[in-house]
Short mmCIF file of C-alpha atoms in Angstrom, two decimals:
data_model
loop_
_atom_site.label_atom_id
_atom_site.label_comp_id
_atom_site.label_asym_id
_atom_site.label_seq_id
_atom_site.Cartn_x
_atom_site.Cartn_y
_atom_site.Cartn_z
CA UNK A 1 -37.14 22.63 -41.17
CA UNK A 2 -36.21 20.37 -43.98
CA UNK A 3 -33.35 18.11 -43.72
CA UNK A 4 -30.50 17.21 -46.85
CA UNK A 5 -29.30 15.10 -44.82
CA UNK A 6 -26.66 12.50 -46.65
CA UNK A 7 -28.10 8.86 -47.19
CA UNK A 8 -24.73 7.33 -48.54
CA UNK A 9 -22.40 8.30 -45.29
CA UNK A 10 -20.09 5.36 -44.56
CA UNK A 11 -19.18 6.22 -40.77
CA UNK A 12 -21.80 8.24 -39.40
CA UNK A 13 -25.38 8.66 -39.63
CA UNK A 14 -27.76 11.24 -38.94
CA UNK A 15 -30.91 10.48 -38.65
CA UNK A 16 -34.81 12.66 -38.41
CA UNK A 17 -36.02 11.60 -34.58
CA UNK A 18 -39.45 9.99 -35.89
CA UNK A 19 -42.09 9.13 -33.35
CA UNK A 20 -45.36 7.69 -33.77
CA UNK A 21 -48.28 10.07 -32.69
CA UNK A 22 -52.39 10.08 -32.60
CA UNK A 23 -53.09 10.38 -36.48
CA UNK A 24 -54.12 13.94 -35.76
CA UNK A 25 -51.37 15.00 -33.56
CA UNK A 26 -48.65 17.29 -33.98
CA UNK A 27 -45.61 16.97 -32.71
CA UNK A 28 -44.15 20.48 -31.42
CA UNK A 29 -40.50 19.17 -30.97
CA UNK A 30 -37.88 17.50 -33.64
CA UNK A 31 -34.91 16.44 -34.34
CA UNK A 32 -32.32 15.74 -35.66
CA UNK A 33 -29.97 12.95 -34.39
CA UNK A 34 -26.18 12.49 -35.19
CA UNK A 35 -24.39 9.23 -34.02
CA UNK A 36 -20.49 7.51 -35.09
CA UNK A 37 -20.37 4.32 -35.70
CA UNK A 38 -23.19 3.61 -33.84
CA UNK A 39 -21.52 5.05 -31.12
CA UNK A 40 -24.24 9.01 -29.73
CA UNK A 41 -22.30 12.11 -30.25
CA UNK A 42 -25.42 14.41 -30.06
CA UNK A 43 -28.53 15.69 -31.45
CA UNK A 44 -30.04 18.97 -33.58
CA UNK A 45 -33.80 20.29 -31.99
CA UNK A 46 -35.83 22.32 -33.41
CA UNK A 47 -38.37 23.36 -30.22
CA UNK A 48 -40.90 26.03 -29.99
CA UNK A 49 -38.92 29.00 -28.61
CA UNK A 50 -35.06 28.53 -30.33
CA UNK A 51 -32.82 25.85 -32.00
CA UNK A 52 -30.38 23.82 -29.57
CA UNK A 53 -27.31 21.35 -29.60
CA UNK A 54 -28.87 18.53 -27.06
CA UNK A 55 -28.57 16.25 -26.79
CA UNK A 56 -24.71 16.16 -26.39
CA UNK A 57 -22.95 12.90 -25.10
CA UNK A 58 -19.34 12.19 -24.12
CA UNK A 59 -17.48 9.10 -25.97
CA UNK A 60 -19.06 6.23 -23.20
CA UNK A 61 -22.22 7.86 -23.75
CA UNK A 62 -22.81 9.73 -21.51
CA UNK A 63 -25.43 12.90 -21.57
CA UNK A 64 -23.25 15.90 -20.34
CA UNK A 65 -26.11 18.74 -21.24
CA UNK A 66 -29.46 19.62 -19.30
CA UNK A 67 -33.04 20.44 -21.61
CA UNK A 68 -35.13 22.88 -19.90
CA UNK A 69 -34.23 23.02 -16.19
CA UNK A 70 -37.48 23.44 -13.82
CA UNK A 71 -35.15 27.43 -12.97
CA UNK A 72 -34.42 28.40 -15.90
CA UNK A 73 -36.74 26.27 -18.36
CA UNK A 74 -35.53 28.07 -21.60
CA UNK A 75 -31.77 26.77 -20.81
CA UNK A 76 -31.97 24.39 -23.26
CA UNK A 77 -28.50 22.74 -22.87
CA UNK A 78 -26.37 24.61 -25.92
CA UNK A 79 -28.17 27.53 -27.18
CA UNK A 80 -27.47 30.47 -29.48
CA UNK A 81 -29.85 33.22 -28.39
CA UNK A 82 -29.39 36.50 -26.52
CA UNK A 83 -32.33 39.08 -24.57
CA UNK A 84 -32.29 42.49 -25.66
CA UNK A 85 -32.18 42.51 -30.10
CA UNK A 86 -33.00 45.80 -31.06
CA UNK A 87 -33.55 46.41 -34.70
CA UNK A 88 -33.85 49.80 -36.13
CA UNK A 89 -36.88 50.50 -38.41
CA UNK A 90 -36.86 53.19 -41.24
CA UNK A 91 -39.88 54.93 -42.02
CA UNK A 92 -43.03 52.70 -43.37
CA UNK A 93 -44.19 56.04 -45.24
CA UNK A 94 -41.31 58.23 -45.95
CA UNK A 95 -44.13 60.29 -47.26
CA UNK A 96 -46.36 60.70 -44.25
CA UNK A 97 -43.02 60.73 -41.83
CA UNK A 98 -39.90 60.58 -41.69
CA UNK A 99 -39.61 59.07 -38.70
CA UNK A 100 -37.97 55.47 -37.64
CA UNK A 101 -38.69 53.33 -34.93
CA UNK A 102 -36.86 50.72 -32.81
CA UNK A 103 -37.94 47.25 -32.19
CA UNK A 104 -36.81 45.67 -29.08
CA UNK A 105 -36.54 41.88 -29.24
CA UNK A 106 -35.80 39.03 -26.23
CA UNK A 107 -34.61 35.40 -27.93
CA UNK A 108 -33.25 34.20 -24.84
CA UNK A 109 -36.09 33.35 -22.80
CA UNK A 110 -39.72 31.85 -23.57
CA UNK A 111 -41.78 34.75 -22.20
CA UNK A 112 -41.28 38.21 -22.29
CA UNK A 113 -38.76 39.27 -20.11
CA UNK A 114 -38.39 42.58 -18.50
CA UNK A 115 -40.69 43.88 -21.16
CA UNK A 116 -38.53 43.40 -24.36
CA UNK A 117 -40.88 40.40 -26.04
CA UNK A 118 -39.81 36.92 -27.24
CA UNK A 119 -38.89 35.95 -30.26
CA UNK A 120 -38.00 32.35 -31.98
CA UNK A 121 -34.22 30.91 -33.38
CA UNK A 122 -36.01 28.56 -36.25
CA UNK A 123 -34.47 26.33 -37.89
CA UNK A 124 -35.23 26.29 -41.90
CA UNK A 125 -32.67 24.04 -42.87
CA UNK A 126 -30.21 20.91 -42.25
CA UNK A 127 -27.62 20.03 -44.26
CA UNK A 128 -24.72 17.51 -42.86
CA UNK A 129 -21.98 16.10 -44.33
CA UNK A 130 -19.35 13.66 -43.87
CA UNK A 131 -15.80 15.12 -44.57
CA UNK A 132 -14.00 12.46 -42.63
CA UNK A 133 -14.11 8.60 -41.44
CA UNK A 134 -13.81 11.36 -37.98
CA UNK A 135 -15.35 14.83 -39.00
CA UNK A 136 -18.37 15.27 -40.12
CA UNK A 137 -19.91 18.77 -41.06
CA UNK A 138 -22.98 19.68 -40.20
CA UNK A 139 -24.68 23.40 -41.15
CA UNK A 140 -28.34 25.04 -39.89
CA UNK A 141 -30.00 28.07 -41.84
CA UNK A 142 -31.67 29.86 -38.43
CA UNK A 143 -33.97 32.26 -38.50
CA UNK A 144 -33.84 34.66 -36.27
CA UNK A 145 -37.53 35.64 -36.06
CA UNK A 146 -39.52 38.24 -34.16
CA UNK A 147 -42.66 37.48 -32.14
CA UNK A 148 -46.11 37.25 -33.88
CA UNK A 149 -46.88 40.96 -35.35
CA UNK A 150 -49.58 42.78 -36.54
CA UNK A 151 -48.08 44.76 -40.26
CA UNK A 152 -44.96 41.44 -40.31
CA UNK A 153 -44.75 39.65 -43.49
CA UNK A 154 -45.62 35.69 -42.65
CA UNK A 155 -46.73 36.94 -38.95
CA UNK A 156 -43.17 37.50 -38.04
CA UNK A 157 -40.13 39.44 -38.44
CA UNK A 158 -37.33 37.81 -39.58
CA UNK A 159 -34.79 40.53 -38.32
CA UNK A 160 -31.72 38.30 -38.83
CA UNK A 161 -30.34 34.62 -41.27
CA UNK A 162 -27.94 32.90 -38.99
CA UNK A 163 -25.75 30.50 -40.71
CA UNK A 164 -24.44 27.93 -37.95
CA UNK A 165 -22.50 25.25 -39.07
CA UNK A 166 -21.13 22.59 -36.25
CA UNK A 167 -18.16 20.25 -36.72
CA UNK A 168 -17.98 17.08 -34.80
CA UNK A 169 -15.00 14.89 -34.34
CA UNK A 170 -15.70 11.70 -32.37
CA UNK A 171 -12.42 10.52 -30.11
CA UNK A 172 -11.99 7.72 -27.62
CA UNK A 173 -11.90 9.68 -24.47
CA UNK A 174 -13.41 12.96 -26.01
CA UNK A 175 -16.02 14.13 -28.86
CA UNK A 176 -14.81 17.73 -30.08
CA UNK A 177 -17.40 20.09 -31.64
CA UNK A 178 -17.17 23.27 -32.60
CA UNK A 179 -19.71 25.52 -32.74
CA UNK A 180 -19.77 28.51 -35.25
CA UNK A 181 -22.58 31.38 -35.38
CA UNK A 182 -22.63 34.39 -38.55
CA UNK A 183 -25.44 35.87 -37.94
CA UNK A 184 -26.70 38.13 -41.23
CA UNK A 185 -29.42 41.01 -40.63
CA UNK A 186 -31.88 40.46 -43.01
CA UNK A 187 -33.44 44.37 -44.04
CA UNK A 188 -32.66 46.64 -40.43
CA UNK A 189 -29.32 47.34 -38.90
CA UNK A 190 -28.90 45.12 -35.26
CA UNK A 191 -28.35 45.78 -31.74
CA UNK A 192 -27.60 43.09 -29.88
CA UNK A 193 -27.12 44.52 -25.55
CA UNK A 194 -25.33 45.16 -22.90
CA UNK A 195 -27.08 42.37 -21.73
CA UNK A 196 -25.67 39.56 -18.99
CA UNK A 197 -27.80 37.19 -21.55
CA UNK A 198 -25.42 36.43 -24.52
CA UNK A 199 -24.93 34.87 -26.76
CA UNK A 200 -23.30 31.50 -26.15
CA UNK A 201 -25.31 29.41 -22.87
CA UNK A 202 -24.25 26.12 -21.70
CA UNK A 203 -26.19 24.30 -19.05
CA UNK A 204 -24.92 21.30 -17.17
CA UNK A 205 -26.36 17.83 -16.51
CA UNK A 206 -26.99 17.16 -13.25
CA UNK A 207 -24.18 15.93 -11.95
CA UNK A 208 -21.87 17.88 -13.14
CA UNK A 209 -22.68 20.95 -10.97
CA UNK A 210 -20.83 22.00 -8.50
CA UNK A 211 -24.25 22.07 -5.93
CA UNK A 212 -23.87 18.73 -6.87
CA UNK A 213 -20.96 17.98 -5.93
CA UNK A 214 -19.65 18.03 -10.00
CA UNK A 215 -16.04 20.35 -9.81
CA UNK A 216 -15.72 23.71 -11.85
CA UNK A 217 -12.24 24.82 -12.58
CA UNK A 218 -10.74 27.29 -16.11
CA UNK A 219 -6.99 26.96 -17.01
CA UNK A 220 -5.74 28.92 -14.29
CA UNK A 221 -6.81 26.60 -11.76
CA UNK A 222 -10.14 28.53 -9.74
CA UNK A 223 -12.58 26.91 -9.08
CA UNK A 224 -15.65 28.08 -9.21
CA UNK A 225 -18.07 30.40 -10.13
CA UNK A 226 -17.09 33.14 -8.01
CA UNK A 227 -13.86 32.94 -8.63
CA UNK A 228 -13.62 32.17 -12.30
CA UNK A 229 -16.53 34.56 -12.95
CA UNK A 230 -15.34 38.10 -15.05
CA UNK A 231 -11.79 36.01 -15.87
CA UNK A 232 -10.62 36.07 -18.56
CA UNK A 233 -8.80 31.96 -19.29
CA UNK A 234 -7.84 29.62 -22.19
CA UNK A 235 -10.66 27.39 -20.91
CA UNK A 236 -13.61 26.76 -17.63
CA UNK A 237 -14.23 22.52 -16.98
CA UNK A 238 -16.90 21.35 -15.49
CA UNK A 239 -16.82 17.70 -14.58
CA UNK A 240 -18.71 15.21 -12.04
CA UNK A 241 -19.96 11.79 -11.41
CA UNK A 242 -20.87 9.13 -13.99
CA UNK A 243 -21.92 6.05 -14.10
CA UNK A 244 -20.27 2.93 -12.47
CA UNK A 245 -17.67 5.18 -10.68
CA UNK A 246 -16.46 7.15 -13.22
CA UNK A 247 -16.56 10.76 -14.08
CA UNK A 248 -17.16 12.63 -17.63
CA UNK A 249 -16.33 16.56 -17.94
CA UNK A 250 -17.54 19.08 -20.05
CA UNK A 251 -15.02 21.92 -21.19
CA UNK A 252 -15.82 24.96 -23.24
CA UNK A 253 -12.90 27.33 -25.08
CA UNK A 254 -13.34 30.71 -26.94
CA UNK A 255 -12.33 30.43 -31.12
CA UNK A 256 -10.72 33.47 -31.93
CA UNK A 257 -13.78 35.20 -32.20
CA UNK A 258 -13.97 34.86 -28.08
CA UNK A 259 -10.70 33.95 -26.91
CA UNK A 260 -10.48 37.33 -25.12
CA UNK A 261 -14.39 36.92 -23.57
CA UNK A 262 -14.67 36.81 -19.89
CA UNK A 263 -16.63 33.94 -18.67
CA UNK A 264 -19.35 33.86 -16.68
CA UNK A 265 -19.87 30.62 -14.77
CA UNK A 266 -22.21 29.77 -12.16
CA UNK A 267 -21.83 26.68 -9.93
CA UNK A 268 -25.94 25.92 -10.42
CA UNK A 269 -24.58 24.89 -13.63
CA UNK A 270 -25.04 27.75 -16.34
CA UNK A 271 -21.95 28.46 -18.66
CA UNK A 272 -22.16 31.75 -20.39
CA UNK A 273 -19.20 33.22 -23.79
CA UNK A 274 -20.72 37.13 -24.11
CA UNK A 275 -19.09 39.07 -25.98
CA UNK A 276 -21.95 41.95 -24.70
CA UNK A 277 -21.90 41.99 -21.42
CA UNK A 278 -20.59 44.89 -21.46
CA UNK A 279 -20.79 47.04 -23.84
CA UNK A 280 -23.41 46.94 -27.01
CA UNK A 281 -22.63 45.44 -30.88
CA UNK A 282 -23.94 47.34 -33.20
CA UNK A 283 -24.48 44.97 -36.71
CA UNK A 284 -25.39 47.14 -40.06
CA UNK A 285 -26.74 45.14 -43.14
CA UNK A 286 -24.52 43.91 -45.22
CA UNK A 287 -22.01 43.07 -42.40
CA UNK A 288 -21.68 39.62 -39.60
CA UNK A 289 -21.50 38.77 -36.58
CA UNK A 290 -19.26 36.11 -36.75
CA UNK A 291 -18.31 33.80 -33.59
CA UNK A 292 -17.08 30.57 -31.96
CA UNK A 293 -17.01 28.55 -29.13
CA UNK A 294 -15.22 24.55 -29.10
CA UNK A 295 -16.59 22.19 -26.56
CA UNK A 296 -14.71 19.16 -25.26
CA UNK A 297 -17.29 16.50 -24.40
CA UNK A 298 -14.98 14.27 -22.16
CA UNK A 299 -15.26 11.04 -19.68
CA UNK A 300 -12.80 11.32 -16.78
CA UNK A 301 -12.15 14.72 -15.02
CA UNK A 302 -10.07 17.55 -16.88
CA UNK A 303 -6.82 15.38 -15.77
CA UNK A 304 -7.59 13.20 -16.80
CA UNK A 305 -9.40 14.16 -20.41
CA UNK A 306 -5.71 16.26 -20.67
CA UNK A 307 -7.75 19.11 -21.32
CA UNK A 308 -4.70 21.48 -20.84
CA UNK A 309 -2.62 19.43 -23.94
CA UNK A 310 -5.70 19.36 -26.16
CA UNK A 311 -6.67 23.46 -25.06
CA UNK A 312 -2.40 24.72 -25.64
CA UNK A 313 -2.60 23.01 -29.59
CA UNK A 314 -5.83 24.31 -30.20
CA UNK A 315 -4.80 27.95 -29.39
CA UNK A 316 -1.66 26.89 -31.26
CA UNK A 317 -4.04 26.30 -34.32
CA UNK A 318 -5.98 28.94 -33.87
CA UNK A 319 -3.25 31.86 -33.33
CA UNK A 320 -1.42 30.26 -37.05
CA UNK A 321 -4.70 30.87 -38.37
CA UNK A 322 -5.35 34.06 -37.55
CA UNK A 323 -1.68 35.47 -38.55
CA UNK A 324 -2.73 33.34 -42.04
CA UNK A 325 -5.91 35.52 -42.80
CA UNK A 326 -4.14 38.21 -41.42
CA UNK A 327 -1.97 37.89 -44.16
CA UNK A 328 -4.02 36.84 -46.87
CA UNK A 329 -6.04 40.30 -45.60
CA UNK A 330 -9.22 39.08 -44.38
CA UNK A 331 -10.56 40.04 -41.02
#
């Protein structure tokens, strides 16, 4: 992963974590930390199996997500992926056989899952730009790679290339993080799903989960995972105890591309935004799958952080942007 990180930023700092290891040791994971005026905001992490956003802090410095919990070690804070990715391969030697073949991959779990071999999401480039005193944009180039495979160039097929754009806007009560994933197949048409394990997955920190005494609600006043799952609402919020008697939480909102998607929420700490739960989607070569979410990392609970007002403002901005795009003839 190369670092195109600006050294001339005035308000943000973006630094690659350096660990002094024994001379012959090689680190398996890499982390690029983001701070604003000396205050930690989040970090971009490349692990063995996937790249993800961890940690993620509230303005008061409360960590809001979990990395590799013991019950689901493949839940790494905020991730993008799917456990059913099907590639249609053209014949390798058309003169010998006209047959096409399908490869089915898992870019979600660390191991073989229901017969599907695990690949990895691998960040090959990251660039950061300070767009305003309170706005940082980080753009990653992420390869969706298949497993190690005989006959594949460089040992793995690159099934798709994702441009993952993360816009970070710190605040006094809320740190706003927008994630936009633009996925482009390389040489083969790709089909995602149907599957219950896609596309954005968020794993909550201990203390924010319902099973730890936390609160899970949505914009329609439903409470708890069973009531929220398979329902549509403008947002879902999890909050819980923070140090010194305070509270902190994390809200998820859909961009225009995911606002229609029913929620999947579990009291043990996982939230999903998954457009492929009921129907598969095929992304032909030359096309782009473009999906996004907004995270509000906040202090206090949903009422104290005034999440409803922030969500309404965001919805109005999103609707206006969609109207402008349609008027200009853009999708």
